[in-house]
Tab-separated table of C-alpha atoms in Angstrom:
chain	number	residue	atom	x	y	z
E	1	MET	CA	15.272	-20.243	-29.429
E	2	GLY	CA	18.525	-21.059	-28.042
E	3	THR	CA	20.386	-17.677	-28.630
E	4	GLY	CA	17.140	-15.602	-27.399
E	5	ILE	CA	17.070	-17.486	-24.241
E	6	GLU	CA	21.224	-17.818	-24.216
E	7	ARG	CA	20.902	-13.671	-24.187
E	8	ALA	CA	17.828	-13.765	-21.182
E	9	ARG	CA	20.269	-15.829	-19.131
E	10	MET	CA	21.375	-13.631	-15.586
E	11	ILE	CA	25.240	-14.003	-15.574
E	12	ALA	CA	26.620	-14.564	-11.941
E	13	THR	CA	28.811	-11.899	-10.802
E	14	GLU	CA	32.621	-12.568	-10.265
E	15	ASP	CA	34.719	-11.445	-6.489
E	16	GLY	CA	36.307	-8.057	-8.361
E	17	HIS	CA	32.575	-7.439	-9.611
E	18	ARG	CA	32.565	-3.136	-9.267
E	19	VAL	CA	29.279	-0.851	-9.793
E	20	THR	CA	27.652	-1.152	-13.518
E	21	PRO	CA	26.290	2.144	-15.436
E	22	ALA	CA	22.681	-0.025	-14.647
E	23	GLU	CA	22.917	0.547	-11.339
E	24	LEU	CA	23.604	3.991	-11.783
E	25	PHE	CA	20.815	4.242	-13.838
E	26	PHE	CA	18.348	2.467	-10.989
E	27	ASP	CA	19.537	4.604	-8.939
E	28	LEU	CA	18.171	8.575	-10.209
E	29	VAL	CA	14.676	7.148	-8.935
E	30	PHE	CA	15.368	6.515	-5.710
E	31	VAL	CA	16.805	10.472	-5.998
E	32	TYR	CA	13.771	11.158	-6.887
E	33	ALA	CA	12.532	8.829	-3.559
E	34	ILE	CA	14.554	10.829	-1.113
E	35	THR	CA	13.332	14.145	-2.135
E	36	GLN	CA	9.787	13.590	-2.014
E	37	VAL	CA	9.969	11.579	1.681
E	38	THR	CA	12.073	15.477	2.876
E	39	ALA	CA	9.010	16.811	1.444
E	40	LEU	CA	6.513	14.965	2.680
E	41	MET	CA	7.976	15.872	5.841
E	42	ALA	CA	8.655	19.779	5.424
E	43	ALA	CA	4.777	19.834	4.251
E	44	ASP	CA	2.752	19.032	8.295
E	45	PRO	CA	6.583	19.309	10.333
E	46	THR	CA	4.632	17.494	13.373
E	47	ALA	CA	6.232	14.339	15.205
E	48	LEU	CA	3.502	12.286	13.291
E	49	ARG	CA	4.369	13.240	10.143
E	50	MET	CA	7.979	12.933	11.072
E	51	LEU	CA	7.652	9.412	12.079
E	52	GLY	CA	5.833	8.789	8.749
E	53	GLY	CA	8.149	10.203	6.658
E	54	LEU	CA	10.896	8.094	8.204
E	55	VAL	CA	8.138	5.073	8.124
E	56	VAL	CA	7.681	5.550	4.404
E	57	LEU	CA	12.261	5.817	3.774
E	58	ALA	CA	12.406	2.461	5.879
E	59	LEU	CA	9.782	1.168	3.081
E	60	LEU	CA	11.840	2.764	0.270
E	61	TRP	CA	15.363	1.854	1.698
E	62	TRP	CA	14.044	-1.664	1.106
E	63	CYS	CA	13.207	-1.500	-1.808
E	64	TRP	CA	16.930	-0.322	-3.064
E	65	CYS	CA	18.265	-3.071	-0.932
E	66	CYS	CA	16.720	-5.691	-2.346
E	67	PHE	CA	18.158	-5.075	-5.460
E	68	ALA	CA	21.348	-3.718	-4.297
E	69	TRP	CA	21.425	-7.601	-2.705
E	70	LEU	CA	20.916	-9.156	-5.908
E	71	GLY	CA	23.262	-6.841	-8.409
E	72	ASN	CA	26.035	-8.562	-5.759
E	73	VAL	CA	25.407	-11.917	-7.785
E	74	VAL	CA	24.331	-11.373	-10.696
E	75	ARG	CA	25.264	-8.803	-13.438
E	76	ALA	CA	23.114	-5.632	-13.556
E	77	ASP	CA	23.759	-4.852	-16.962
E	78	SER	CA	23.554	-8.572	-18.965
E	79	GLY	CA	20.250	-11.381	-19.876
E	80	VAL	CA	17.294	-9.657	-18.627
E	81	LEU	CA	18.021	-7.936	-15.597
E	82	PRO	CA	17.922	-4.694	-16.792
E	83	VAL	CA	14.642	-5.029	-18.436
E	84	VAL	CA	13.320	-5.709	-15.144
E	85	LEU	CA	15.535	-2.797	-13.497
E	86	VAL	CA	13.284	-0.563	-15.498
E	87	THR	CA	10.715	-2.366	-14.380
E	88	VAL	CA	11.126	-1.361	-10.746
E	89	MET	CA	12.537	1.630	-11.677
E	90	ALA	CA	8.688	2.227	-13.317
E	91	VAL	CA	7.312	0.985	-10.720
E	92	VAL	CA	9.115	3.558	-7.509
E	93	LEU	CA	8.665	6.602	-9.732
E	94	VAL	CA	4.900	5.664	-9.117
E	95	VAL	CA	5.685	5.268	-5.576
E	96	SER	CA	7.734	8.298	-5.462
E	97	LEU	CA	4.840	10.290	-6.789
E	98	ALA	CA	2.285	8.869	-4.054
E	99	VAL	CA	4.337	9.864	-1.268
E	100	PRO	CA	3.482	13.829	-0.814
E	101	GLU	CA	-0.617	12.073	-0.231
E	102	VAL	CA	0.192	9.053	1.082
E	103	TYR	CA	-0.740	10.841	4.556
E	104	ALA	CA	-3.115	13.002	3.666
E	105	ASP	CA	-4.733	11.327	-0.113
E	106	ALA	CA	-7.205	13.949	-1.308
E	107	ASP	CA	-10.545	13.372	-2.868
E	108	GLY	CA	-10.541	12.581	-6.365
E	109	GLY	CA	-7.811	10.639	-8.865
E	110	LEU	CA	-7.022	7.014	-7.259
E	111	PRO	CA	-6.787	6.263	-4.277
E	112	VAL	CA	-3.272	6.960	-3.233
E	113	PRO	CA	-2.464	4.930	-0.304
E	114	LEU	CA	-3.208	2.254	-1.867
E	115	VAL	CA	-1.242	2.586	-4.873
E	116	PHE	CA	1.690	2.751	-2.314
E	117	VAL	CA	1.445	-0.100	-0.657
E	118	LEU	CA	0.414	-1.727	-4.307
E	119	GLY	CA	3.709	-0.340	-5.225
E	120	TYR	CA	5.786	-1.723	-2.897
E	121	THR	CA	3.900	-4.684	-2.596
E	122	ALA	CA	4.669	-5.477	-6.404
E	123	VAL	CA	8.816	-4.486	-6.331
E	124	ARG	CA	9.378	-7.195	-3.006
E	125	LEU	CA	7.704	-9.519	-5.358
E	126	LEU	CA	9.678	-8.546	-8.916
E	127	HIS	CA	13.079	-9.267	-6.568
E	128	LEU	CA	11.842	-12.550	-5.357
E	129	VAL	CA	10.777	-13.903	-8.213
E	130	SER	CA	14.722	-12.745	-9.974
E	131	TYR	CA	16.422	-13.953	-7.310
E	132	TRP	CA	14.654	-16.845	-7.586
E	133	VAL	CA	15.312	-17.519	-11.756
E	134	SER	CA	18.752	-16.106	-10.905
E	135	SER	CA	19.556	-19.494	-8.944
E	136	PRO	CA	17.984	-22.689	-10.189
E	137	ASN	CA	20.565	-24.823	-8.964
E	138	ASP	CA	20.591	-22.862	-5.309
E	139	GLY	CA	18.195	-24.783	-3.112
E	140	GLU	CA	19.927	-23.179	-0.178
E	141	LEU	CA	18.773	-19.538	-1.786
E	142	ARG	CA	15.653	-21.109	-2.735
E	143	ALA	CA	14.839	-21.990	0.693
E	144	THR	CA	15.739	-19.072	2.755
E	145	LEU	CA	13.282	-16.992	-0.279
E	146	ARG	CA	10.044	-19.014	0.676
E	147	ARG	CA	11.197	-17.577	4.035
E	148	THR	CA	11.218	-14.832	3.064
E	149	ALA	CA	8.109	-14.938	1.300
E	150	LEU	CA	5.872	-15.859	4.349
E	151	VAL	CA	8.164	-14.277	7.164
E	152	SER	CA	9.103	-10.932	5.644
E	153	VAL	CA	6.775	-9.927	2.525
E	154	LEU	CA	3.322	-11.385	3.419
E	155	PRO	CA	2.542	-10.255	6.449
E	156	PRO	CA	3.805	-7.016	6.405
E	157	CYS	CA	2.691	-6.358	3.110
E	158	VAL	CA	-0.756	-6.932	4.151
E	159	LEU	CA	-0.674	-4.593	7.226
E	160	LEU	CA	-0.035	-1.978	4.911
E	161	LEU	CA	-2.788	-2.360	2.855
E	162	VAL	CA	-4.998	-2.515	6.107
E	163	GLY	CA	-2.947	1.040	7.095
E	164	CYS	CA	-5.108	1.703	3.429
E	165	GLY	CA	-7.693	2.123	5.278
E	166	LEU	CA	-6.727	4.321	8.128
E	167	SER	CA	-5.223	7.680	8.921
E	168	GLY	CA	-3.221	9.159	11.580
E	169	TYR	CA	-1.573	7.825	14.105
E	170	PRO	CA	-3.364	4.282	13.629
E	171	GLN	CA	-1.869	4.238	9.822
E	172	VAL	CA	1.365	5.675	10.723
E	173	LEU	CA	1.301	3.010	13.646
E	174	LEU	CA	0.580	0.512	11.798
E	175	TRP	CA	2.892	1.038	8.967
E	176	LEU	CA	5.808	1.258	11.372
E	177	GLY	CA	4.284	-2.727	13.090
E	178	ALA	CA	5.116	-3.787	9.793
E	179	VAL	CA	8.324	-2.698	8.933
E	180	ALA	CA	9.439	-3.638	11.948
E	181	ILE	CA	8.382	-6.828	11.312
E	182	ASP	CA	10.212	-6.777	8.109
E	183	TYR	CA	13.034	-5.828	9.399
E	184	LEU	CA	13.009	-8.782	12.358
E	185	GLY	CA	11.730	-11.180	10.260
E	186	ILE	CA	15.162	-11.142	8.193
E	187	TYR	CA	16.461	-12.433	11.829
E	188	VAL	CA	14.472	-14.732	11.688
E	189	THR	CA	15.062	-16.377	8.412
E	190	GLY	CA	18.460	-16.554	8.917
E	191	GLY	CA	21.614	-15.490	5.987
E	192	SER	CA	21.974	-18.545	4.849
E	193	GLY	CA	21.086	-18.547	1.620
E	194	TRP	CA	22.157	-15.148	0.877
E	195	ARG	CA	25.451	-14.378	-0.854
E	196	VAL	CA	27.773	-11.101	-0.647
E	197	THR	CA	30.226	-11.798	-3.780
E	198	SER	CA	32.262	-8.951	-4.103
E	199	PRO	CA	32.324	-7.493	-0.957
E	200	ALA	CA	33.645	-4.040	-3.603
E	201	HIS	CA	30.957	-3.708	-5.404
E	202	PHE	CA	28.850	-3.817	-1.966
E	203	ALA	CA	30.268	-1.683	-0.487
E	204	GLU	CA	30.642	0.954	-3.463
E	205	ARG	CA	27.136	0.630	-3.807
E	206	HIS	CA	25.822	1.446	-0.260
E	207	GLY	CA	28.673	4.415	-0.737
E	208	LEU	CA	26.320	6.345	-3.539
E	209	ILE	CA	23.165	5.867	-1.490
E	210	VAL	CA	24.642	8.079	0.951
E	211	ILE	CA	25.893	10.254	-1.594
E	212	ILE	CA	22.629	10.572	-3.157
E	213	ALA	CA	21.425	10.892	0.767
E	214	LEU	CA	23.709	13.785	0.959
E	215	GLY	CA	22.762	15.241	-2.824
E	216	GLU	CA	19.004	15.519	-1.473
E	217	SER	CA	20.289	17.566	1.574
E	218	ILE	CA	21.284	19.969	-1.222
E	219	VAL	CA	18.743	20.075	-3.571
E	220	ALA	CA	16.167	20.273	-0.704
E	221	MET	CA	18.013	23.758	0.630
E	222	GLY	CA	17.484	24.745	-3.092
E	223	VAL	CA	14.371	24.077	-3.464
E	224	ALA	CA	13.695	26.229	-0.097
E	225	VAL	CA	14.565	29.561	-2.026
E	226	GLU	CA	12.728	28.960	-5.743
E	227	GLY	CA	10.738	32.479	-5.736
E	228	PHE	CA	13.267	34.459	-3.263
E	229	HIS	CA	15.319	37.296	-4.196
E	230	LEU	CA	19.244	36.670	-3.754
E	231	SER	CA	20.665	37.742	-0.666
E	232	THR	CA	23.748	37.873	1.242
E	233	PRO	CA	22.389	36.111	4.252
E	234	MET	CA	20.559	33.014	1.853
E	235	LEU	CA	24.739	32.713	0.137
E	236	ALA	CA	25.986	32.064	4.124
E	237	ALA	CA	22.680	30.448	4.688
E	238	ALA	CA	23.698	27.664	2.069
E	239	ALA	CA	27.149	27.756	2.396
E	240	ALA	CA	26.939	26.739	5.373
E	241	GLY	CA	24.489	23.883	4.885
E	242	LEU	CA	27.007	22.848	2.997
E	243	LEU	CA	30.450	22.791	5.028
E	244	VAL	CA	27.350	19.967	7.091
E	245	ALA	CA	26.990	18.043	3.760
E	246	ALA	CA	30.644	18.030	3.251
E	247	GLY	CA	31.685	17.764	6.998
E	248	LEU	CA	29.512	13.808	6.641
E	249	TRP	CA	30.727	13.254	3.845
E	250	ARG	CA	34.000	13.485	4.808
E	251	LEU	CA	33.316	11.281	7.826
E	252	TYR	CA	31.903	8.377	5.775
E	253	PHE	CA	33.802	8.460	3.388
E	254	GLY	CA	37.090	9.187	4.760
E	255	GLN	CA	37.270	7.449	8.151
E	256	VAL	CA	33.836	4.883	8.561
E	257	SER	CA	33.419	3.174	4.572
E	258	GLU	CA	36.852	2.213	4.370
E	259	VAL	CA	36.873	0.340	7.609
E	260	ALA	CA	33.964	-2.280	6.910
E	261	GLU	CA	34.250	-2.846	3.640
E	262	HIS	CA	38.178	-4.458	4.462
E	263	ARG	CA	35.967	-6.078	7.078
E	264	LEU	CA	33.803	-7.620	5.187
E	265	ALA	CA	36.606	-7.955	2.634
E	266	ALA	CA	38.163	-10.362	5.578
E	267	ARG	CA	35.092	-13.003	5.397
E	268	ASP	CA	33.539	-15.260	4.016
E	269	GLY	CA	30.078	-17.746	3.364
E	270	ASP	CA	27.656	-16.739	5.976
E	271	ALA	CA	29.430	-15.123	8.741
E	272	ARG	CA	30.374	-12.511	5.018
E	273	THR	CA	26.493	-12.039	4.654
E	274	ARG	CA	25.485	-11.535	7.951
E	275	LEU	CA	27.997	-8.256	8.428
E	276	ALA	CA	26.421	-7.793	5.122
E	277	ARG	CA	23.495	-7.254	6.473
E	278	ASP	CA	24.265	-5.876	10.034
E	279	VAL	CA	26.494	-3.032	8.686
E	280	TYR	CA	24.892	-2.469	5.058
E	281	THR	CA	21.289	-3.541	5.202
E	282	PHE	CA	20.605	-2.347	8.288
E	283	LEU	CA	23.289	0.315	9.857
E	284	HIS	CA	22.930	2.394	6.684
E	285	LEU	CA	19.645	3.156	6.910
E	286	PRO	CA	20.905	6.122	10.543
E	287	LEU	CA	22.788	7.170	7.944
E	288	VAL	CA	19.813	8.113	5.118
E	289	ALA	CA	17.676	9.004	7.663
E	290	GLY	CA	19.274	10.902	9.501
E	291	VAL	CA	20.784	13.165	6.353
E	292	VAL	CA	16.953	13.058	5.580
E	293	ILE	CA	16.237	14.552	8.690
E	294	ALA	CA	18.963	17.422	9.086
E	295	ALA	CA	18.066	17.937	5.063
E	296	LEU	CA	14.211	19.183	6.758
E	297	GLY	CA	16.064	21.076	9.091
E	298	MET	CA	18.205	23.476	6.862
E	299	LYS	CA	15.586	23.507	4.021
E	300	LYS	CA	13.378	25.480	7.293
E	301	VAL	CA	16.423	27.891	7.525
E	302	LEU	CA	16.376	28.740	4.127
E	303	GLN	CA	12.973	29.366	4.101
E	304	GLN	CA	13.220	32.180	6.324
E	305	VAL	CA	16.532	33.201	5.589
E	306	ALA	CA	14.944	33.891	2.062
E	307	ASP	CA	11.641	34.957	3.402
E	308	THR	CA	12.427	38.019	4.497
E	309	GLU	CA	8.278	39.611	4.626
E	310	HIS	CA	7.656	37.275	7.172
E	311	TYR	CA	10.853	36.205	9.270
E	312	ASP	CA	13.045	38.526	10.386
E	313	LEU	CA	16.816	37.510	10.420
E	314	SER	CA	17.171	36.783	14.707
E	315	GLU	CA	13.944	34.223	14.244
E	316	PRO	CA	15.209	30.550	14.971
E	317	LEU	CA	13.423	27.481	14.167
E	318	HIS	CA	10.729	26.177	15.781
E	319	GLY	CA	8.753	22.863	17.125
E	320	ILE	CA	10.195	19.443	15.530
E	321	VAL	CA	12.239	21.450	12.569
E	322	ALA	CA	14.836	22.528	15.139
E	323	TRP	CA	15.362	19.050	16.656
E	324	ALA	CA	15.416	17.931	13.064
E	325	LEU	CA	18.635	20.111	12.618
E	326	PRO	CA	20.890	19.061	15.295
E	327	GLY	CA	19.210	15.208	15.241
E	328	GLY	CA	19.731	14.237	11.760
E	329	VAL	CA	23.926	15.017	12.381
E	330	GLY	CA	23.100	12.893	15.263
E	331	VAL	CA	21.576	10.237	13.918
E	332	PHE	CA	23.976	10.224	11.524
E	333	LEU	CA	26.820	9.855	13.676
E	334	LEU	CA	25.250	7.299	15.678
E	335	GLY	CA	24.929	5.006	12.881
E	336	ALA	CA	28.022	6.350	11.622
E	337	ALA	CA	29.594	4.999	15.282
E	338	ALA	CA	27.250	1.404	15.724
E	339	ILE	CA	29.200	0.591	11.485
E	340	LEU	CA	32.436	1.283	13.402
E	341	LEU	CA	31.611	-0.490	16.402
E	342	ARG	CA	29.900	-4.282	14.505
E	343	ALA	CA	32.055	-3.610	11.409
E	344	GLY	CA	35.708	-2.809	13.336
E	345	GLY	CA	34.996	-3.560	17.015
E	346	ARG	CA	36.297	0.515	17.408
E	347	ARG	CA	35.099	2.671	19.500
E	348	SER	CA	34.604	6.464	18.970
E	349	MET	CA	34.052	8.611	21.284
E	350	VAL	CA	33.705	11.294	19.133
E	351	LEU	CA	30.711	9.456	17.260
E	352	LEU	CA	29.235	8.429	21.197
E	353	VAL	CA	29.554	11.820	22.700
E	354	GLY	CA	29.005	13.867	19.514
E	355	GLY	CA	25.555	12.234	18.095
E	356	PRO	CA	23.883	12.649	21.795
E	357	ALA	CA	24.769	15.777	21.837
E	358	CYS	CA	23.895	16.303	18.608
E	359	LEU	CA	19.593	14.820	19.616
E	360	ALA	CA	19.538	17.182	22.720
E	361	ALA	CA	20.544	20.383	20.636
E	362	GLY	CA	17.368	20.868	19.359
E	363	GLY	CA	16.510	22.505	22.867
E	364	LEU	CA	19.471	25.368	22.436
E	365	VAL	CA	18.300	26.116	18.822
E	366	GLU	CA	15.104	27.306	20.111
E	367	LEU	CA	16.961	29.950	21.435
E	368	VAL	CA	19.304	31.134	18.639
E	369	PRO	CA	18.842	32.561	15.296
E	370	ALA	CA	17.936	30.462	12.232
E	371	LEU	CA	21.026	30.840	10.624
E	372	LEU	CA	23.324	31.131	13.666
E	373	ALA	CA	22.695	27.766	14.287
E	374	LEU	CA	23.306	26.068	11.234
E	375	ALA	CA	26.345	28.004	10.891
E	376	LEU	CA	27.309	26.506	13.973
E	377	LEU	CA	26.369	22.930	13.407
E	378	ALA	CA	28.327	23.254	10.633
E	379	LEU	CA	31.534	24.319	12.674
E	380	ALA	CA	30.155	21.276	15.348
E	381	VAL	CA	30.558	19.141	12.626
E	382	LEU	CA	33.763	19.288	10.755
E	383	VAL	CA	35.174	20.031	14.658
E	384	MET	CA	34.629	15.980	15.098
E	385	VAL	CA	35.617	15.313	11.342
E	386	VAL	CA	38.955	16.465	12.424
E	387	LEU	CA	38.818	14.614	15.947
E	388	HIS	CA	37.590	11.558	14.860
E	389	GLY	CA	40.717	11.092	12.069
E	390	ARG	CA	42.732	11.772	14.232
E	391	SER	CA	41.938	9.344	17.112
E	392	VAL	CA	42.376	6.553	14.319
E	393	PRO	CA	46.495	5.938	13.695
E	394	PRO	CA	47.277	6.672	9.650
E	395	GLY	CA	46.660	3.169	7.836
E	396	ARG	CA	45.361	1.256	10.842
E	397	ALA	CA	41.272	2.060	11.009
E	398	ASP	CA	40.707	-1.358	9.424
E	399	GLU	CA	42.979	-3.661	11.250
E	400	PRO	CA	40.861	-5.816	13.921
E	401	THR	CA	41.250	-5.120	17.439
E	402	THR	CA	40.335	-7.488	20.822
E	403	MET	CA	36.769	-5.771	20.151
E	404	THR	CA	37.214	-7.677	16.818
E	405	THR	CA	37.640	-10.482	17.617
E	406	ALA	CA	35.028	-10.680	20.327
E	407	VAL	CA	32.360	-9.658	17.688
E	408	GLU	CA	33.505	-12.027	15.330
E	409	GLY	CA	32.779	-14.985	17.881
E	410	ALA	CA	29.594	-13.558	18.630
E	411	ALA	CA	28.529	-12.934	14.505
């Protein structure tokens, strides 16, 4: 009996802890989940569906973040936690299957919105219970878990349940309110009690989810051309889309992630927790959301280029997808700029100018052929990567500045 209990015990991590294969396996289900969000928006590309898709993405993001935090304090490959992770994967898979019909429940079968909400609630409860079991002697953490359950879990889940009986704008807006309460609740409950044992692990986990999002954008382009004959314009569009993804990858991993990780490692205690919450839990969401939004635009470009029976090569993008193509990149750039400001106290004028410029470029996209718009976006992203790299002296991206000191004092 004693041996069984010992094997089931959760094992605390140490400062040098890195990402485990169990966590990589856990992330696989979120590859599918993010793909489903893009499909949800692509099925009905309107402003309402775009907002609804981002609400669903925010809920899925919270599910992922919960266990990124947990895996930083207890090993994901030891004790009972692998069983918990597989259980969560099963629930998230069910939630992901429900995503395409979460706002348009078809007749027959299970009530899709209810299945989605019950699955989401189950993940949040499993996270709280796992954290509770992981630290039996940590009174401060358990007090924080109780506050989190009452402020940041229970009220949003009630609103989500109520929204299951609605449709259209009322459902989306009520669910958006649930997301807002959930996220604001983290500030109400405070940063004490939570721990970031290994900054390297925490940064690596979030870097991996950025890669997953970028990979999903490539998958979206591939899905868009299924059933069409291969053509030169299709290859050109795919290459341009890949360059956009590569530029965002280079920007994040070459010029943003190191700054965040170094600043996180330089802090300890509650200051480290607050920085991790702001930079990773909150400000990495715009990065993922930006890639998903841009993927919608790239998917539509590939569809138009491939479907020569219904579209001419001179056809531009229209409506919300015309905004999504450059707008998603703009959201990503502004998220990266916010991370640099919060983590290192440094303003990047390239990102601060490029982000709004991309957000405002939707009107121009509607005036030029879709393939040309994607090619110009790829060129713009690569130029911004080069300019931003030149604005940071080598070896000094993580050095504190006067702004850093002010931010640290405020935090």
